[in-house]
CSV table of C-alpha atoms and ligand atoms in Angstrom, one decimal:
chain,number,residue,atom,x,y,z
F,1,MET,CA,39.9,9.5,-9.3
F,2,LYS,CA,38.6,8.2,-12.4
F,3,ALA,CA,35.1,9.7,-13.2
F,4,PRO,CA,32.5,7.0,-14.2
F,5,ASP,CA,31.0,8.0,-17.4
F,6,LEU,CA,27.4,9.3,-17.5
F,7,PRO,CA,25.2,7.4,-19.7
F,8,PRO,CA,24.9,8.8,-23.3
F,9,TYR,CA,22.0,11.2,-24.0
F,10,SER,CA,21.1,13.2,-27.1
F,11,TYR,CA,20.3,16.7,-26.0
F,12,THR,CA,22.0,19.6,-26.1
F,13,PRO,CA,21.2,22.6,-23.7
F,14,ARG,CA,20.4,26.0,-25.0
F,15,PRO,CA,23.5,28.3,-24.9
F,16,TYR,CA,23.2,30.4,-21.4
F,17,THR,CA,23.6,33.9,-21.7
F,18,GLY,CA,22.6,35.2,-18.3
F,19,PRO,CA,24.4,36.5,-15.3
F,20,SER,CA,27.2,34.4,-14.2
F,21,ALA,CA,27.1,32.1,-10.9
F,22,GLU,CA,29.2,34.7,-9.2
F,23,GLU,CA,26.7,37.2,-9.9
F,24,VAL,CA,23.7,35.4,-9.1
F,25,LEU,CA,25.4,34.5,-5.7
F,26,ALA,CA,26.3,38.2,-4.9
F,27,LEU,CA,22.6,39.2,-5.8
F,28,ARG,CA,21.3,36.5,-3.6
F,29,LYS,CA,23.5,37.6,-0.7
F,30,GLU,CA,22.4,41.3,-1.2
F,31,PHE,CA,18.6,40.7,-1.8
F,32,LEU,CA,17.8,37.3,-0.5
F,33,ASN,CA,17.0,36.3,3.0
F,34,PRO,CA,20.3,34.4,4.1
F,35,ALA,CA,17.9,31.5,5.5
F,36,LEU,CA,17.9,30.2,1.9
F,37,SER,CA,21.0,27.9,2.0
F,38,LEU,CA,23.1,26.6,-0.6
F,39,PHE,CA,24.3,22.9,-1.2
F,40,TYR,CA,28.0,22.5,-2.0
F,41,ARG,CA,31.1,24.5,-1.1
F,42,LYS,CA,31.0,26.2,-4.6
F,43,PRO,CA,27.5,26.4,-5.2
F,44,MET,CA,26.2,25.3,-8.4
F,45,MET,CA,23.9,26.8,-10.7
F,46,ILE,CA,21.2,24.9,-12.6
F,47,VAL,CA,19.8,26.7,-15.8
F,48,GLU,CA,18.3,23.7,-17.6
F,49,GLY,CA,16.8,20.5,-16.8
F,50,LYS,CA,15.6,17.5,-19.3
F,51,GLY,CA,14.4,14.2,-17.9
F,52,GLN,CA,16.5,13.1,-15.3
F,53,TYR,CA,19.3,15.3,-16.1
F,54,LEU,CA,20.2,18.8,-15.3
F,55,PHE,CA,22.4,21.2,-17.0
F,56,ASP,CA,24.8,24.1,-15.1
F,57,GLU,CA,25.2,27.3,-17.1
F,58,LYS,CA,28.3,26.2,-19.0
F,59,GLY,CA,26.4,23.2,-20.3
F,60,ARG,CA,27.9,20.4,-18.1
F,61,ARG,CA,25.2,17.5,-17.6
F,62,TYR,CA,24.3,16.0,-13.9
F,63,LEU,CA,22.4,13.2,-13.2
F,64,ASP,CA,19.7,14.4,-10.8
F,65,GLY,CA,19.5,12.1,-7.7
F,66,PHE,CA,17.6,14.5,-5.5
F,67,ALA,CA,14.8,15.7,-7.9
F,68,GLY,CA,14.5,19.2,-6.4
F,69,ILE,CA,13.8,17.5,-3.3
F,70,ALA,CA,11.7,14.5,-4.4
F,71,THR,CA,9.5,16.9,-6.6
F,72,VAL,CA,10.2,16.2,-10.2
F,73,SER,CA,8.4,13.3,-10.4
F,74,VAL,CA,8.1,12.5,-14.2
F,75,GLY,CA,11.3,14.0,-15.4
F,76,HIS,CA,12.5,17.9,-15.9
F,77,CYS,CA,10.4,19.5,-18.5
F,78,HIS,CA,8.3,16.5,-19.5
F,79,PRO,CA,6.8,17.6,-23.0
F,80,ASP,CA,3.3,16.5,-22.1
F,81,VAL,CA,3.3,18.4,-18.9
F,82,VAL,CA,5.0,21.5,-20.3
F,83,ALA,CA,2.2,21.2,-23.2
F,84,ALA,CA,-0.6,21.1,-20.5
F,85,ALA,CA,0.8,24.0,-18.7
F,86,ASN,CA,1.4,26.3,-21.9
F,87,LEU,CA,-1.9,25.5,-23.4
F,88,GLN,CA,-3.8,26.6,-20.0
F,89,ASN,CA,-1.1,29.5,-19.7
F,90,GLU,CA,-2.4,30.8,-23.1
F,91,THR,CA,-6.2,30.3,-22.4
F,92,LEU,CA,-6.7,31.5,-18.8
F,93,GLN,CA,-4.3,31.6,-15.9
F,94,HIS,CA,-6.4,32.6,-12.9
F,95,ALA,CA,-10.1,32.7,-12.0
F,96,THR,CA,-10.2,31.3,-8.6
F,97,THR,CA,-12.9,28.9,-7.0
F,98,ILE,CA,-15.8,31.4,-7.0
F,99,TYR,CA,-16.2,30.6,-10.5
F,100,LEU,CA,-16.8,27.0,-12.3
F,101,HIS,CA,-13.7,26.0,-14.3
F,102,PRO,CA,-13.4,22.4,-15.6
F,103,ASN,CA,-10.0,21.9,-14.7
F,104,ILE,CA,-10.2,21.7,-10.9
F,105,ALA,CA,-13.2,19.4,-11.3
F,106,THR,CA,-11.8,16.9,-13.7
F,107,TYR,CA,-8.6,17.1,-11.9
F,108,ALA,CA,-10.2,16.1,-8.6
F,109,ARG,CA,-12.0,13.3,-10.1
F,110,ASP,CA,-8.8,11.9,-11.7
F,111,LEU,CA,-6.8,12.2,-8.4
F,112,ALA,CA,-9.6,11.0,-6.2
F,113,ALA,CA,-9.6,7.7,-8.7
F,114,LYS,CA,-6.0,7.1,-7.4
F,115,LEU,CA,-6.9,6.7,-3.9
F,116,PRO,CA,-8.5,3.7,-2.1
F,117,GLY,CA,-11.9,3.7,-0.2
F,118,ASP,CA,-13.7,6.8,0.6
F,119,LEU,CA,-10.9,9.1,0.0
F,120,LYS,CA,-12.6,10.9,-2.6
F,121,VAL,CA,-12.8,14.6,-1.6
F,122,CYS,CA,-9.9,16.8,-2.6
F,123,TYR,CA,-8.9,20.4,-1.5
F,124,PHE,CA,-6.0,21.8,-3.4
F,125,VAL,CA,-3.6,24.3,-2.0
F,126,ASN,CA,0.1,25.4,-2.9
F,127,SER,CA,2.5,23.4,-0.9
F,128,GLY,CA,2.8,20.8,1.4
F,129,SER,CA,2.7,22.9,4.7
F,130,GLU,CA,-0.4,24.6,3.8
F,131,ALA,CA,-1.9,20.9,3.1
F,132,ASN,CA,-0.7,19.7,6.4
F,133,ASP,CA,-2.0,23.1,8.1
F,134,LEU,CA,-5.5,22.2,6.5
F,135,ALA,CA,-5.3,18.7,7.4
F,136,ILE,CA,-4.9,19.5,11.1
F,137,LEU,CA,-7.7,22.1,11.0
F,138,MET,CA,-10.0,19.4,9.3
F,139,ALA,CA,-9.0,16.7,11.9
F,140,ARG,CA,-9.8,19.2,14.6
F,141,ALA,CA,-13.1,20.7,13.3
F,142,TYR,CA,-14.2,16.9,12.4
F,143,SER,CA,-13.1,14.9,16.1
F,144,GLY,CA,-13.9,18.3,18.2
F,145,ASN,CA,-10.4,17.3,19.9
F,146,TYR,CA,-7.4,19.3,20.0
F,147,ASP,CA,-4.3,17.2,20.7
F,148,VAL,CA,-2.5,16.0,17.8
F,149,LEU,CA,0.4,13.3,17.8
F,150,ALA,CA,3.1,13.4,15.5
F,151,LEU,CA,6.5,11.7,15.4
F,152,GLN,CA,10.0,12.9,16.6
F,153,ASN,CA,12.3,13.2,13.7
F,154,ALA,CA,9.3,14.1,11.3
F,155,TYR,CA,9.2,17.1,8.9
F,156,HIS,CA,5.9,18.4,7.8
F,157,GLY,CA,6.6,22.2,6.9
F,158,GLY,CA,8.1,25.2,7.6
F,159,ASN,CA,5.1,27.5,8.3
F,160,ALA,CA,3.8,27.8,11.8
F,161,SER,CA,1.6,24.5,11.9
F,162,GLY,CA,4.3,22.7,9.8
F,163,MET,CA,6.9,23.6,12.3
F,164,ALA,CA,4.9,22.5,15.3
F,165,LEU,CA,4.2,19.3,13.7
F,166,SER,CA,8.0,18.8,12.7
F,167,ALA,CA,10.3,17.5,15.5
F,168,LEU,CA,14.0,18.1,14.5
F,169,SER,CA,15.8,20.8,16.2
F,170,THR,CA,17.6,22.0,13.6
F,171,TRP,CA,14.3,22.9,11.9
F,172,LYS,CA,12.3,24.3,14.8
F,173,PHE,CA,13.0,28.4,15.9
F,174,ASN,CA,12.9,29.3,19.6
F,175,VAL,CA,9.4,30.7,19.3
F,176,PRO,CA,6.1,29.5,21.0
F,177,HIS,CA,4.9,26.5,18.8
F,178,SER,CA,3.6,23.0,19.2
F,179,PHE,CA,0.6,23.9,21.4
F,180,GLY,CA,-1.4,20.7,21.6
F,181,VAL,CA,1.3,18.5,19.5
F,182,HIS,CA,2.9,15.7,21.3
F,183,HIS,CA,5.7,14.1,19.6
F,184,VAL,CA,6.0,10.4,20.2
F,185,ILE,CA,9.5,8.3,19.8
F,186,PRO,CA,10.2,7.8,16.1
F,187,PRO,CA,10.1,4.1,14.9
F,188,TYR,CA,13.6,4.2,13.8
F,189,PRO,CA,14.8,0.8,14.2
F,190,TYR,CA,18.5,1.3,13.3
F,191,ARG,CA,18.9,3.8,16.0
F,192,GLY,CA,15.7,3.5,18.2
F,193,ARG,CA,14.7,1.6,21.2
F,194,TYR,CA,13.6,-1.3,19.2
F,195,GLY,CA,16.0,-2.7,16.7
F,196,HIS,CA,15.8,-4.8,13.3
F,197,ASP,CA,16.2,-7.9,15.5
F,198,ASP,CA,12.9,-7.4,17.3
F,199,PRO,CA,9.9,-8.9,15.8
F,200,ASN,CA,7.6,-7.1,17.9
F,201,ALA,CA,9.3,-3.6,17.3
F,202,GLY,CA,6.1,-2.5,15.2
F,203,ARG,CA,3.7,-3.1,18.2
F,204,ALA,CA,6.2,-1.7,20.9
F,205,TYR,CA,6.9,1.6,19.0
F,206,ALA,CA,3.1,1.7,18.5
F,207,ASP,CA,2.4,1.2,22.4
F,208,GLU,CA,4.5,4.3,22.8
F,209,VAL,CA,1.8,6.1,20.9
F,210,ARG,CA,-1.1,4.8,23.3
F,211,GLN,CA,1.2,5.7,26.1
F,212,VAL,CA,1.2,9.3,25.3
F,213,ILE,CA,-2.4,9.3,24.8
F,214,ASP,CA,-3.1,8.1,28.2
F,215,TYR,CA,-0.7,10.2,29.9
F,216,ALA,CA,-0.3,13.6,28.1
F,217,THR,CA,-3.9,14.0,26.8
F,218,SER,CA,-7.3,14.0,28.1
F,219,GLY,CA,-7.6,10.2,26.3
F,220,ARG,CA,-9.1,12.0,23.2
F,221,VAL,CA,-7.0,13.2,20.2
F,222,ALA,CA,-7.8,14.9,17.2
F,223,ALA,CA,-5.2,13.4,14.9
F,224,PHE,CA,-2.0,11.5,14.1
F,225,ILE,CA,0.1,12.5,11.4
F,226,ALA,CA,3.3,10.7,10.1
F,227,GLU,CA,5.1,10.5,6.7
F,228,SER,CA,5.2,6.9,5.1
F,229,ILE,CA,8.8,7.0,5.1
F,230,GLN,CA,10.5,9.9,6.8
F,231,GLY,CA,12.0,12.0,4.5
F,232,VAL,CA,14.0,14.9,5.9
F,233,GLY,CA,14.7,12.8,9.0
F,234,GLY,CA,16.8,10.6,6.7
F,235,THR,CA,14.8,8.0,4.8
F,236,VAL,CA,13.6,6.2,8.0
F,237,VAL,CA,11.5,3.1,7.2
F,238,PHE,CA,9.1,1.8,9.9
F,239,PRO,CA,8.9,-1.4,11.4
F,240,GLU,CA,6.2,-3.8,10.1
F,241,GLY,CA,2.7,-3.3,11.6
F,242,TYR,CA,3.7,0.1,13.3
F,243,LEU,CA,1.0,2.2,11.6
F,244,LYS,CA,-1.5,-0.4,11.7
F,245,HIS,CA,-1.3,-0.6,15.6
F,246,VAL,CA,-1.0,3.2,15.8
F,247,TYR,CA,-4.0,3.8,13.8
F,248,GLU,CA,-6.1,1.7,15.9
F,249,HIS,CA,-4.7,3.5,18.8
F,250,VAL,CA,-5.7,6.9,17.6
F,251,HIS,CA,-9.1,5.7,16.3
F,252,THR,CA,-10.1,4.4,19.8
F,253,ALA,CA,-9.1,7.9,21.2
F,254,GLY,CA,-11.4,9.4,18.4
F,255,GLY,CA,-8.7,10.9,16.3
F,256,VAL,CA,-8.5,10.6,12.8
F,257,CYS,CA,-4.9,9.3,10.9
F,258,ILE,CA,-3.1,11.6,8.6
F,259,ALA,CA,-0.8,10.3,6.0
F,260,ASP,CA,1.6,12.9,4.8
F,261,GLU,CA,2.5,11.6,1.3
F,262,VAL,CA,4.4,14.8,0.3
F,263,GLN,CA,7.4,12.6,-0.7
F,264,THR,CA,6.2,9.3,-0.8
F,265,GLY,CA,3.2,9.7,-3.2
F,266,PHE,CA,2.7,9.2,-6.9
F,267,GLY,CA,4.4,5.9,-7.1
F,268,ARG,CA,7.7,7.0,-5.6
F,269,THR,CA,8.0,3.9,-3.2
F,270,GLY,CA,7.7,1.4,-6.2
F,271,GLU,CA,5.4,-1.1,-4.7
F,272,THR,CA,2.4,1.2,-4.1
F,273,TYR,CA,1.1,4.2,-5.6
F,274,TRP,CA,1.0,5.8,-1.9
F,275,GLY,CA,3.5,5.1,0.7
F,276,PHE,CA,0.7,4.2,3.4
F,277,GLU,CA,-0.5,1.4,1.2
F,278,GLY,CA,2.8,-0.2,1.7
F,279,HIS,CA,1.9,-0.3,5.4
F,280,GLY,CA,-1.7,-1.9,4.9
F,281,VAL,CA,-3.3,1.1,6.6
F,282,MET,CA,-6.3,3.3,5.2
F,283,PRO,CA,-5.8,7.0,6.7
F,284,ASP,CA,-8.7,9.4,7.1
F,285,ILE,CA,-6.6,12.2,5.2
F,286,VAL,CA,-4.0,12.3,2.9
F,287,THR,CA,-1.8,15.2,2.1
F,288,MET,CA,0.3,15.3,-1.1
F,289,ALA,CA,2.6,18.0,-2.6
F,290,LYS,CA,6.0,17.8,-4.5
F,291,GLY,CA,5.7,15.1,-6.9
F,292,ILE,CA,2.2,16.0,-7.6
F,293,GLY,CA,2.9,18.8,-9.8
F,294,ASN,CA,6.4,18.1,-11.1
F,295,GLY,CA,7.7,21.3,-9.8
F,296,VAL,CA,4.5,23.5,-10.1
F,297,PRO,CA,3.2,25.0,-6.6
F,298,LEU,CA,0.4,22.5,-6.1
F,299,ALA,CA,-0.4,20.4,-3.2
F,300,ALA,CA,-4.0,18.7,-2.2
F,301,VAL,CA,-5.4,17.4,1.1
F,302,VAL,CA,-7.7,14.4,0.0
F,303,THR,CA,-10.2,13.0,2.6
F,304,THR,CA,-13.6,11.1,3.1
F,305,PRO,CA,-17.0,13.2,2.5
F,306,GLN,CA,-17.5,12.9,6.5
F,307,VAL,CA,-14.3,14.5,7.3
F,308,ALA,CA,-14.5,16.9,4.2
F,309,LYS,CA,-17.9,18.3,5.6
F,310,SER,CA,-16.4,19.6,8.8
F,311,LEU,CA,-14.4,22.3,6.8
F,312,ALA,CA,-17.7,23.7,5.5
F,313,GLU,CA,-18.8,25.0,8.9
F,314,ARG,CA,-17.0,28.3,8.1
F,315,ILE,CA,-15.9,29.8,5.1
F,316,HIS,CA,-12.6,28.6,3.8
F,317,PHE,CA,-10.8,30.0,0.8
F,318,ASN,CA,-7.3,29.8,-0.7
F,319,THR,CA,-6.5,32.1,-3.7
F,320,PHE,CA,-4.2,30.1,-5.7
F,321,GLY,CA,-5.5,26.7,-4.7
F,322,GLY,CA,-7.0,24.6,-7.7
F,323,ASN,CA,-5.4,27.2,-10.1
F,324,PRO,CA,-6.1,26.2,-13.8
F,325,VAL,CA,-2.7,26.1,-14.7
F,326,SER,CA,-1.7,24.0,-11.6
F,327,CYS,CA,-4.3,21.6,-12.1
F,328,ALA,CA,-3.7,20.9,-15.8
F,329,GLN,CA,-0.1,20.4,-15.0
F,330,GLY,CA,-1.1,18.1,-12.0
F,331,ARG,CA,-3.5,16.1,-14.4
F,332,ALA,CA,-0.7,15.6,-17.1
F,333,VAL,CA,1.6,14.3,-14.0
F,334,LEU,CA,-1.1,11.7,-13.4
F,335,GLN,CA,-1.2,10.6,-16.9
F,336,VAL,CA,2.5,10.4,-17.7
F,337,ILE,CA,2.8,8.3,-14.5
F,338,GLU,CA,0.1,5.8,-15.7
F,339,ARG,CA,1.4,5.9,-19.4
F,340,GLU,CA,4.9,5.5,-18.7
F,341,LYS,CA,4.6,3.1,-16.0
F,342,LEU,CA,6.8,5.0,-13.6
F,343,GLN,CA,5.5,3.5,-10.7
F,344,GLN,CA,6.9,0.0,-12.0
F,345,ASN,CA,10.1,1.8,-13.0
F,346,ALA,CA,10.5,3.2,-9.6
F,347,LEU,CA,10.2,-0.2,-8.0
F,348,GLN,CA,12.7,-1.9,-10.7
F,349,ILE,CA,15.3,0.8,-10.4
F,350,GLY,CA,15.1,1.1,-7.0
F,351,ASN,CA,15.7,-2.5,-6.4
F,352,LEU,CA,18.7,-2.1,-8.7
F,353,LEU,CA,20.0,0.8,-6.6
F,354,LEU,CA,19.3,-1.0,-3.3
F,355,ALA,CA,21.2,-4.2,-4.3
F,356,GLY,CA,24.1,-1.8,-5.3
F,357,PHE,CA,24.2,-0.1,-2.2
F,358,ASP,CA,24.2,-3.3,-0.2
F,359,ARG,CA,27.2,-4.2,-2.2
F,360,LEU,CA,28.7,-0.9,-1.6
F,361,ALA,CA,28.2,-1.4,2.2
F,362,LYS,CA,30.3,-4.7,2.1
F,363,LYS,CA,32.9,-2.8,1.0
F,364,HIS,CA,32.8,0.8,2.8
F,365,ASN,CA,32.7,0.7,6.6
F,366,LEU,CA,31.5,4.2,6.5
F,367,ILE,CA,28.0,3.0,5.6
F,368,GLY,CA,26.1,2.2,8.7
F,369,GLU,CA,22.5,1.3,7.0
F,370,VAL,CA,21.1,1.1,3.4
F,371,ARG,CA,17.3,1.8,3.6
F,372,GLY,CA,14.1,2.7,1.6
F,373,LYS,CA,11.6,1.5,-0.8
F,374,GLY,CA,11.5,2.5,-4.7
F,375,LEU,CA,13.1,5.7,-5.4
F,376,MET,CA,13.0,7.0,-2.1
F,377,LEU,CA,16.2,5.5,-0.6
F,378,GLY,CA,18.9,6.6,2.0
F,379,ILE,CA,22.4,5.4,2.9
F,380,GLU,CA,23.3,6.4,6.6
F,381,LEU,CA,27.0,7.1,7.4
F,382,VAL,CA,28.8,6.1,10.6
F,383,LYS,CA,32.1,6.7,11.9
F,384,ASP,CA,32.0,3.4,13.7
F,385,ARG,CA,29.5,0.6,12.9
F,386,VAL,CA,29.5,-0.2,16.9
F,387,THR,CA,28.9,3.3,18.3
F,388,LYS,CA,26.9,4.5,15.1
F,389,ALA,CA,28.5,7.8,15.6
F,390,PRO,CA,27.0,9.9,12.9
F,391,ALA,CA,29.7,10.7,10.0
F,392,LYS,CA,28.4,14.2,9.3
F,393,GLU,CA,31.8,15.3,8.0
F,394,GLU,CA,32.2,12.2,5.7
F,395,CYS,CA,28.7,12.5,4.4
F,396,ALA,CA,29.4,16.0,3.3
F,397,GLN,CA,32.6,15.0,1.7
F,398,VAL,CA,30.9,12.1,-0.4
F,399,HIS,CA,28.0,14.4,-1.2
F,400,GLU,CA,30.7,16.8,-2.3
F,401,THR,CA,32.4,14.3,-4.5
F,402,ALA,CA,29.6,12.9,-5.9
F,403,ARG,CA,28.8,16.5,-7.3
F,404,ASP,CA,32.2,16.8,-8.9
F,405,LEU,CA,31.6,13.4,-10.5
F,406,GLY,CA,28.5,14.8,-12.2
F,407,LEU,CA,25.9,13.2,-9.6
F,408,LEU,CA,23.5,15.3,-7.4
F,409,LEU,CA,22.3,13.9,-4.1
F,410,GLY,CA,20.4,14.9,-1.1
F,411,LYS,CA,21.4,14.9,2.6
F,412,GLY,CA,19.3,14.4,5.7
F,413,GLY,CA,18.9,13.3,9.2
F,414,LEU,CA,19.3,15.1,12.3
F,415,PHE,CA,22.8,15.0,11.9
F,416,ALA,CA,23.2,15.5,8.2
F,417,ASN,CA,24.8,12.0,7.9
F,418,THR,CA,22.4,10.4,5.5
F,419,LEU,CA,22.6,10.4,1.7
F,420,ARG,CA,19.1,10.9,0.3
F,421,ILE,CA,18.6,9.4,-3.1
F,422,LYS,CA,15.2,10.6,-4.8
F,423,PRO,CA,15.6,11.1,-8.3
F,424,PRO,CA,12.9,11.5,-10.9
F,425,LEU,CA,11.1,8.3,-11.3
F,426,CYS,CA,12.3,8.1,-15.0
F,427,LEU,CA,15.8,7.1,-14.0
F,428,THR,CA,17.3,4.3,-16.1
F,429,ARG,CA,19.5,1.1,-15.3
F,430,GLN,CA,22.4,2.9,-16.9
F,431,ASP,CA,21.6,5.8,-14.6
F,432,ALA,CA,21.5,3.4,-11.6
F,433,GLU,CA,24.7,1.8,-12.6
F,434,PHE,CA,26.5,5.2,-12.8
F,435,LEU,CA,24.8,6.3,-9.6
F,436,ILE,CA,26.3,3.5,-7.7
F,437,ASP,CA,29.9,3.7,-9.5
F,438,VAL,CA,29.9,7.5,-8.4
F,439,LEU,CA,29.3,6.6,-5.0
F,440,ASP,CA,31.8,3.7,-4.8
F,441,THR,CA,34.3,6.2,-6.1
F,442,ALA,CA,33.1,8.9,-3.5
F,443,PHE,CA,33.2,6.3,-0.6
F,444,SER,CA,36.6,5.3,-1.6
F,445,ALA,CA,38.0,8.9,-1.7
F,446,ALA,CA,36.1,10.0,1.8
N,1,LIG,C1,6.9,15.1,4.2
N,1,LIG,C2,6.8,16.5,4.1
N,1,LIG,N1,5.8,17.0,4.5
N,1,LIG,C3,5.6,18.5,4.1
N,1,LIG,C4,6.5,19.3,3.5
N,1,LIG,C5,6.5,20.7,3.3
N,1,LIG,O1,6.0,21.0,1.9
N,1,LIG,P1,6.5,22.4,1.6
N,1,LIG,O2,7.9,22.6,1.5
N,1,LIG,O3,6.0,22.2,-0.2
N,1,LIG,O4,5.8,23.3,2.1
N,1,LIG,C6,7.8,18.5,3.0
N,1,LIG,C7,8.9,19.2,2.6
N,1,LIG,O5,10.1,19.1,2.3
N,1,LIG,C8,8.1,17.2,3.6
N,1,LIG,O6,9.1,16.6,3.2
């Protein structure tokens, strides 16, 4: 198997002098919860990152096709982001929102400017799970209703309310959760009830939401929450019109619509800055995390002044939310996305990748479906194109071979049979060609 050549890159990682991968693995086994799972048969250690590349402890370079799970948006250790964080770290690291500080205010102004309509009021937290938890609280406080609608195949977080909203058995513990949450069938054209050949699929899937409102609730709901493209669920792209029709049903039932942009925000989907804009809808609340901070613990709930007011009925506090260092880093990320035209790059390079994956699909029967937008892409693997039996082992093998060839990817879907491609938004044309060549080789070997 000949390894495709990584595009040249003039950067030399620092010599690594820390503990070996074996020692780190042993420490993890002894001192960290075994729930922290690792990719790859022989787990890899990453000690440095630059741009779209990662380096292991031996100095080997890899193309990062997963970006720390769609999180490193503008590239590893982007100099402007590092400089903003360093400067703030040296000046003031923490104060909390009980005092005035310029960073949280100016950052909120700049972030709000990226959102359409009345979505102008920010609340900063530290993770996507926290953001979704807070969004549901706001929705319930604002609407006076309790029931929440979410989608099967969704992932919204790992805390109690995130788990409640998520609907993938692999992520749900056998403990009481999901009170008041109703999971609606996912608008998943490749596997779902209404396929790509059904021009009314969007409306038909949305009707399922209306039926759940009619039959499973009092007829009044607090919220509907959905990712704009399902991420952990395997890059599932909804049929046209789906969200538009759902939003109408939810608003009629007194609820607010929450767009979970944790993976799809900040230009990742290419055509639009936010994934929901690609569906032509206007949410009442938007949650965001991951790419917002390029790796710093930062997340936000952005909503309208009316909805935001509901939270002021009680005291609500978050110790680290809006931390000056996180806000400095978040603001630098916004500026880099703009200046380096990374949304446009996501669109261009994403289209190159999609075209390349389509070519691979003609050659490799393992590929059931290629889907996604911008640099939020997925390739679903099946054992048989007619039965669509999930090719879990084959997916694991392709994932493993890609790593051997210098490319790191993600996996997802309930059956772990979808390759997830979500690199930093600074991926180049040469990187895309390399990525396609690696997959071609890996599919041939699977
Ligand atoms: C769509 C979506 N929402 C929420 C979350 C939870 O974010 P966090 O892991 O930062 O709590 C994730 C994490 O993968 C996610 O993909």
